[in-house]
XYZ file of C-alpha atoms in Angstrom:
211
model
C 18.897 9.002 43.444
C 19.114 11.517 41.176
C 20.081 15.374 41.875
C 18.365 18.362 40.553
C 20.641 18.520 38.092
C 20.267 15.490 36.768
C 16.574 15.367 37.016
C 16.367 18.591 34.811
C 19.072 17.385 32.443
C 16.876 14.548 31.976
C 12.932 16.496 31.634
C 15.108 18.448 28.837
C 16.421 15.532 27.201
C 12.965 13.985 27.229
C 11.357 17.521 25.997
C 13.856 18.182 23.123
C 13.182 14.021 21.680
C 9.653 14.744 22.053
C 9.933 18.304 19.986
C 11.855 15.932 17.403
C 9.236 13.396 17.375
C 6.195 15.991 16.587
C 7.874 16.866 13.615
C 6.099 13.504 12.219
C 3.746 12.329 15.099
C 0.018 13.941 15.554
C -0.245 12.512 18.889
C 1.606 10.527 21.917
C 4.859 12.704 21.299
C 5.670 12.484 25.258
C 4.950 9.588 25.702
C 6.534 8.023 22.599
C 10.029 10.131 23.830
C 9.815 8.300 27.174
C 9.370 4.820 26.462
C 12.330 5.229 23.436
C 14.517 7.234 25.940
C 13.802 4.100 27.935
C 14.487 1.244 25.228
C 17.764 2.828 24.513
C 19.744 2.287 27.584
C 19.080 -1.783 27.027
C 18.297 -1.700 23.654
C 14.627 -3.224 24.650
C 11.757 -2.544 26.615
C 8.704 -4.654 28.254
C 5.161 -4.586 28.231
C 5.058 -4.322 31.353
C 7.322 -0.854 31.204
C 5.344 0.557 28.783
C 2.144 0.462 30.939
C 4.398 2.684 33.864
C 5.147 5.319 31.303
C 2.138 6.143 29.265
C 0.843 9.243 30.115
C -2.820 8.603 31.850
C -5.711 9.155 29.437
C -3.616 7.295 26.506
C -4.429 3.860 25.316
C -1.413 1.455 25.989
C -2.367 -0.807 22.146
C -2.715 2.770 20.565
C 0.896 3.772 22.062
C 2.631 0.868 20.835
C 0.682 0.606 17.445
C 2.121 3.825 16.533
C 5.613 2.802 17.699
C 4.935 -0.119 15.478
C 3.572 1.734 12.440
C 6.559 4.140 11.982
C 8.717 0.642 13.649
C 10.184 2.747 16.725
C 9.792 -0.683 18.361
C 9.593 -4.061 16.914
C 8.087 -7.153 18.771
C 10.459 -9.267 19.916
C 8.437 -11.863 19.137
C 8.631 -13.351 15.955
C 6.511 -16.012 13.704
C 10.058 -16.857 11.613
C 12.871 -14.938 10.966
C 14.162 -11.647 12.844
C 12.151 -9.378 9.394
C 9.731 -6.627 9.927
C 7.548 -9.203 8.198
C 7.313 -12.004 10.408
C 7.544 -10.125 14.215
C 4.231 -10.599 16.272
C 2.306 -7.737 17.582
C 1.113 -8.556 20.562
C -0.144 -6.040 22.691
C -0.239 -7.509 26.536
C 1.517 -8.186 29.394
C 5.152 -10.924 28.498
C 5.729 -9.141 25.165
C 9.254 -8.120 25.194
C 9.700 -4.999 22.193
C 13.146 -3.817 20.892
C 14.570 -0.605 19.543
C 16.536 -0.607 16.305
C 20.260 0.877 16.710
C 19.075 3.082 14.090
C 15.680 4.632 15.632
C 18.920 4.552 19.102
C 21.002 6.935 17.285
C 17.901 8.927 16.622
C 16.909 9.300 19.693
C 20.472 10.703 20.624
C 20.945 12.897 18.420
C 17.089 14.215 19.619
C 17.866 14.256 22.293
C 20.757 16.679 22.069
C 19.412 18.626 19.227
C 15.446 18.426 18.798
C 15.360 17.184 15.621
C 15.049 13.972 13.757
C 17.977 14.208 11.498
C 17.925 10.494 9.921
C 20.947 11.181 7.232
C 23.642 12.476 10.604
C 22.053 9.054 12.766
C 23.067 7.131 9.837
C 26.268 8.271 9.519
C 27.072 7.891 12.700
C 26.020 3.409 13.018
C 27.939 3.739 9.235
C 30.866 3.255 11.166
C 29.883 -0.295 12.554
C 28.904 -1.262 8.995
C 31.216 -3.980 6.382
C 31.305 -1.402 3.838
C 33.886 1.008 2.455
C 34.086 3.886 3.069
C 31.566 3.532 5.760
C 31.051 7.383 5.366
C 29.151 6.915 1.764
C 26.652 5.072 4.131
C 24.041 8.301 4.682
C 24.508 9.185 0.817
C 23.190 5.517 -0.401
C 20.657 6.211 2.006
C 20.354 9.975 0.738
C 19.476 8.182 -2.267
C 17.006 4.929 -1.104
C 15.193 8.673 0.967
C 14.434 9.679 -1.995
C 13.691 6.280 -4.354
C 11.309 4.747 -1.335
C 8.014 4.896 -2.962
C 5.579 3.877 -0.140
C 8.497 2.519 2.255
C 9.459 0.117 -0.018
C 12.822 -0.112 -2.078
C 13.390 -3.023 -5.088
C 16.763 -4.701 -4.644
C 18.143 -2.258 -8.508
C 16.841 1.018 -6.283
C 19.402 0.246 -3.724
C 21.883 -0.855 -6.516
C 21.637 1.963 -8.475
C 22.153 4.081 -4.919
C 25.388 2.387 -4.467
C 26.275 3.089 -7.841
C 25.655 6.524 -7.151
C 27.297 6.946 -3.641
C 30.785 5.288 -4.647
C 29.944 2.050 -3.242
C 29.979 -0.195 -6.667
C 29.624 -3.765 -5.928
C 29.193 -2.887 -2.290
C 25.315 -3.709 -2.599
C 24.970 -6.778 -0.573
C 27.219 -5.265 1.681
C 24.891 -2.781 2.403
C 22.108 -5.326 2.425
C 23.549 -6.549 5.294
C 24.682 -3.624 7.079
C 21.496 -1.813 7.093
C 19.432 -4.594 8.002
C 21.652 -5.182 10.620
C 21.175 -1.408 11.986
C 17.112 -1.220 11.300
C 17.408 0.964 8.148
C 15.887 -2.088 6.336
C 13.633 -5.371 6.314
C 12.857 -8.007 3.684
C 9.276 -7.499 2.371
C 8.370 -10.871 1.607
C 4.626 -10.216 2.606
C 4.664 -7.434 0.112
C 4.020 -10.101 -3.208
C 2.066 -7.688 -5.655
C 5.397 -5.223 -5.308
C 7.786 -8.128 -5.873
C 5.978 -9.130 -9.466
C 6.199 -6.171 -10.570
C 9.615 -5.721 -9.783
C 10.705 -9.361 -10.575
C 13.205 -9.059 -7.426
C 13.300 -8.886 -3.841
C 12.015 -6.392 -2.129
C 12.685 -4.468 0.766
C 11.244 -1.896 3.215
C 12.676 1.022 4.412
C 12.171 2.207 7.821
C 9.360 4.786 7.725
C 10.719 7.262 10.240
C 13.734 7.588 7.870
C 11.376 8.721 5.914
C 10.549 12.334 7.337
C 10.729 16.293 6.287
């Protein structure tokens, strides 16, 4: 059982996470904060656990859709690969939803500061990336956030961002590392844009493109 001090600390953490989320979520910030705090413990959360957390009067499906729209949680179920476009969104009992590593770090920082800080989160997870030097990863992310159009980026965008950030020639490592922590995912379903760019297209996690 948690002590009074631990309970107070937990409440404060949740309030700070909710405050950070209110910077870009129009609703459900408190429920989303609790869900993200819970899913951070193991990296995933069940539909049944979501039902117990969501505030009275809120619809489970609507809250879950908000989490999915912002890529704060992703369905574990997939039709083919682990790419976001292949995830199968089924808001029902028995389903499991995963928290990307970058989101877990965003939540950790929010619980401490009350702010949603994408570049700080990228810097924190960069230690796990196969790029040299890893501290330049957040600079690449900053360029990508500026370049993202409708949340999507071309391979050329990533190549240019790497060149501007001192990681020229490491595009493949950056893409692989960013995919692993949930910053990027191939956008194979976005065919019109792929045709226009004549090359691979990627979705940048929308939870990073916030003011």
